[in-house]
Amino acid sequence: MGNKTDKEGAMVTLEGGGEPLLSVRNLKVHFPMDEGRVRAVDGVSFDVQPGQVVGIVGESGCGKSVTMKAILRIVEPPGRIVEGQIMYHSRASGEAGTSKVRGTIDLVGLAPNGKEMRDIRGAEIALIPQEPMAAFSPVHTVGNQVIEAIRLHRDLSKSAARQLAVDTFRDVGISMPEQRIDSYSWQMSGGLRQRAMIAMALAANPRLLIADEPTTAIDVTTQAQILRLLRKLRFEYNSAIIFITHDLGVIAQMADYVVVMYLGKVMAQGPVDDLFHNPLHPYTQALLRSIPSVQSAPRVKLPTISGSIPHAFNRPKGCPFHPRCTSFMPGVCDRDEPELKAVDGRQLVSCFLFRDTPEVANGQA
Amino acid sequence: MLRFIMQRVLLMPVLLVVFSVIVFALVQAPPGDFLTSYAATLASSGSSIGETELQALRQTYGLDKPIYVQYLYWMGNLLRGDLGLSLEYQRPNAELIGERLVLTLALAAFSFIFTWIIAIPAGILSARHQHGPIDYFFTFFNYIGVAIPNFMLALILMWLGFSVLGISVTGLFSPEFEQAPWNLARVADLMKHMWLPAIVIGISGTARLTRVMRANLLDELNKLYVVTARAKGMSEWKLVLKYPVRLAINPLISTIGWYLPQLFSGSLIVATVMNLPNIGPLLLRSLISQDMYLAGSLLLIYAFLTIIGTLLSDILLALADPRIRMRG
Ligand SMILES: Nc1ncnc2c1ncn2[C@@H]1O[C@H](COP(=O)(O)OP(=O)(O)OP(=O)(O)O)[C@@H](O)[C@H]1O
Ligand code: SF4
Ligand SMILES: [Mg+2]
């Protein structure tokens, strides 16, 4: 297993000091299509600390879901990780848990359907997909699918796994879990289905939960309940969460740390308070400007900023945001690509308006 | 579920009565009756039959009575379990139909098994390796299977069997077993002959089913529940077989019941070419000679098999798909 921890240790870790649970470095996922190469993810880097909630925002099509699929190594063909590292720091030995992996592993180096990756998938890193209706098989009971998830990673008898599934159902606030576990997903309401989905993701007690827009398909009241549930479970299960959403209000409620993506790249990242109260990057500023106040309008969807998102095939040369940027500097922004740099010690920003801060080493190659 | 089956079973006699009226009307529809065509046959072979004799025969068979009387007479016999007498063969219809029906059903079962055993795995492999060599390989054979008329295939195979292997592959029995009573040796002989016609009859269905399975599975493979299963850490083959394959097969289950009636009528040319002693040729013959009670009985059995087939499809689909079972 890869032991690149020492080298990676030089990376800027702005959150705490401990070793991150997950380090994504310069990740590139491309889709070679007949029409051309779609650079869905084009050099993304961020860290997730143990127990941290990292929110990922960005307009539709900026590569959020593809990044998550890459982490789970389930990018569908012809998509391929062409570059980068996904360092996963597994549970320290001795720590209670069911982990079969030890040490720091570069997930990019694993075979996507090999045993090692499958031991991580579901057990260490679990996914809560966007649409719980379509995410369960309609011809298998929900219990069948949850119990299966448990037994894939834990050496439990059927009845013990069933008991665990019932307990987890109760944890996520499903009433009458003994009965509900034998129903089909289409017999449940939207909120119930999403709870069942969360239960399935939590059942193997993962250390990292990836929630890809977990509340878009359900009504507002239920959304609020689900968010409350996720906040509560985060402490009970002590898992880190990557939370993807279009909704800046949800980010403000949920996240400790925010990553702002644009056209397959990270534009800015930093602790939620810094990013919201002192946005440095022109794109972050534009995002925040277009909603009056995060507090007063917590349900505002990611607003459309003036100008349209360029098509994935012909991304602009230089800074991808330059055709829409109000601070655009001709001859600079459209020539070279800015790199993600630490600015003012708290945020990382990818923009030519900011110079390297020499004190903080920049890990980006 | 039980209620649903009960309803359908209770509806069956009603449907059969309706069908019997239609069938009888159809069989009676062509001008003339059995004796007209009988006289015509005699005339064409040089002999003839007197008008008085014809009248006498008409009375014997009750062909001079009004149609509804004939129908009631036929129905009355049917209810007593008597399929009547074949006018042409002068033998009980039950006897004529009996063995042929068994052989037809056996052939149906064989070609069904052949079709599914080949088509489902081929469809799965094709879909899993979409646009790969395996997919192209199956696609090639599928087009051939659909394009070649099955009687042609029968002729080609018969010719190959005769010229290369030196065996005669027509019929379902070797000559020495043709008229033999049923015993193990005869069954074994039947099995030896059954596979070829079963394949010939099943080949185009296999090709079509492979295409449908491939298309269904390709649809299902893109569904979110497949991503969920993958994200759980299931192995690829296990998850494909448990989830998308199961859902891709569901719509096909409702076609299972169609095999019975299809084989009854669809394999006529193959049956004629390969000299198969099944129902098809008998039905054709009885319709040509206006052997109305035989034709009527055959068509009614056909209707019965269609109803049974549809019921079977519905039951199987309900068993396989909880959405139908629990809502229906
Ligand atoms: N299977 C695929 N084949 C080709 N291109 C793809 C595929 N999946 C994603 N892409 C492309 O990758 C880019 C990023 O897609 P992704 O689904 O990650 O966006 P997203 O940020 O999750 O958007 P949304 O907020 O709408 O979910 C898009 O331009 C999309 O067209
Ligand atoms: S690099 Fe230039 S174009 Fe890009 S965000 Fe910064 S100022 Fe705007
Ligand atoms: Mg997405």
XYZ file of C-alpha atoms in Angstrom, chain A residues 74 113 118 121-122 127 129 131 134-140 144-145 148-149 152-153 184 186-187 197 200, chain B residues 223-225 227-236 238 242-243 246-247 250 320-323 325-327:
52
model
C -17.340 4.077 -9.738
C -13.743 -3.630 -8.828
C -14.789 -3.033 -2.559
C -16.607 1.115 -0.750
C -19.613 0.962 1.507
C -22.754 7.077 -0.585
C -27.405 9.159 -3.603
C -32.784 10.258 -5.593
C -34.481 5.327 -7.972
C -31.655 4.321 -5.660
C -33.415 1.249 -4.288
C -34.285 -1.716 -6.430
C -38.085 -1.794 -6.694
C -38.313 -5.573 -6.649
C -36.273 -6.167 -3.510
C -32.993 -7.011 1.841
C -30.789 -4.262 0.420
C -26.970 -7.011 2.146
C -24.941 -3.828 2.670
C -20.983 -7.392 2.640
C -18.702 -5.852 5.213
C -40.514 -1.948 -0.780
C -42.183 2.459 -3.526
C -44.356 1.820 -0.495
C -31.043 5.309 2.274
C -28.169 1.823 4.463
C -30.242 3.067 -13.307
C -29.296 4.626 -10.028
C -29.948 1.466 -8.005
C -24.774 2.726 -8.705
C -26.076 2.253 -5.157
C -25.321 -1.453 -5.229
C -21.869 -0.772 -6.605
C -21.268 1.879 -3.961
C -22.075 -0.712 -1.299
C -19.037 -2.670 -2.418
C -20.787 -5.576 -4.110
C -18.829 -7.450 -6.709
C -19.764 -6.517 -10.226
C -23.105 -10.427 -8.270
C -29.114 -9.646 -8.576
C -30.452 -6.243 -9.624
C -33.712 -9.375 -12.512
C -35.438 -6.189 -13.618
C -39.369 -8.986 -15.670
C -41.618 -11.970 -9.986
C -42.657 -8.374 -9.486
C -43.928 -7.202 -6.114
C -45.187 -3.970 -7.666
C -48.360 -8.564 -6.888
C -49.096 -6.049 -4.161
C -50.951 -3.437 -6.141
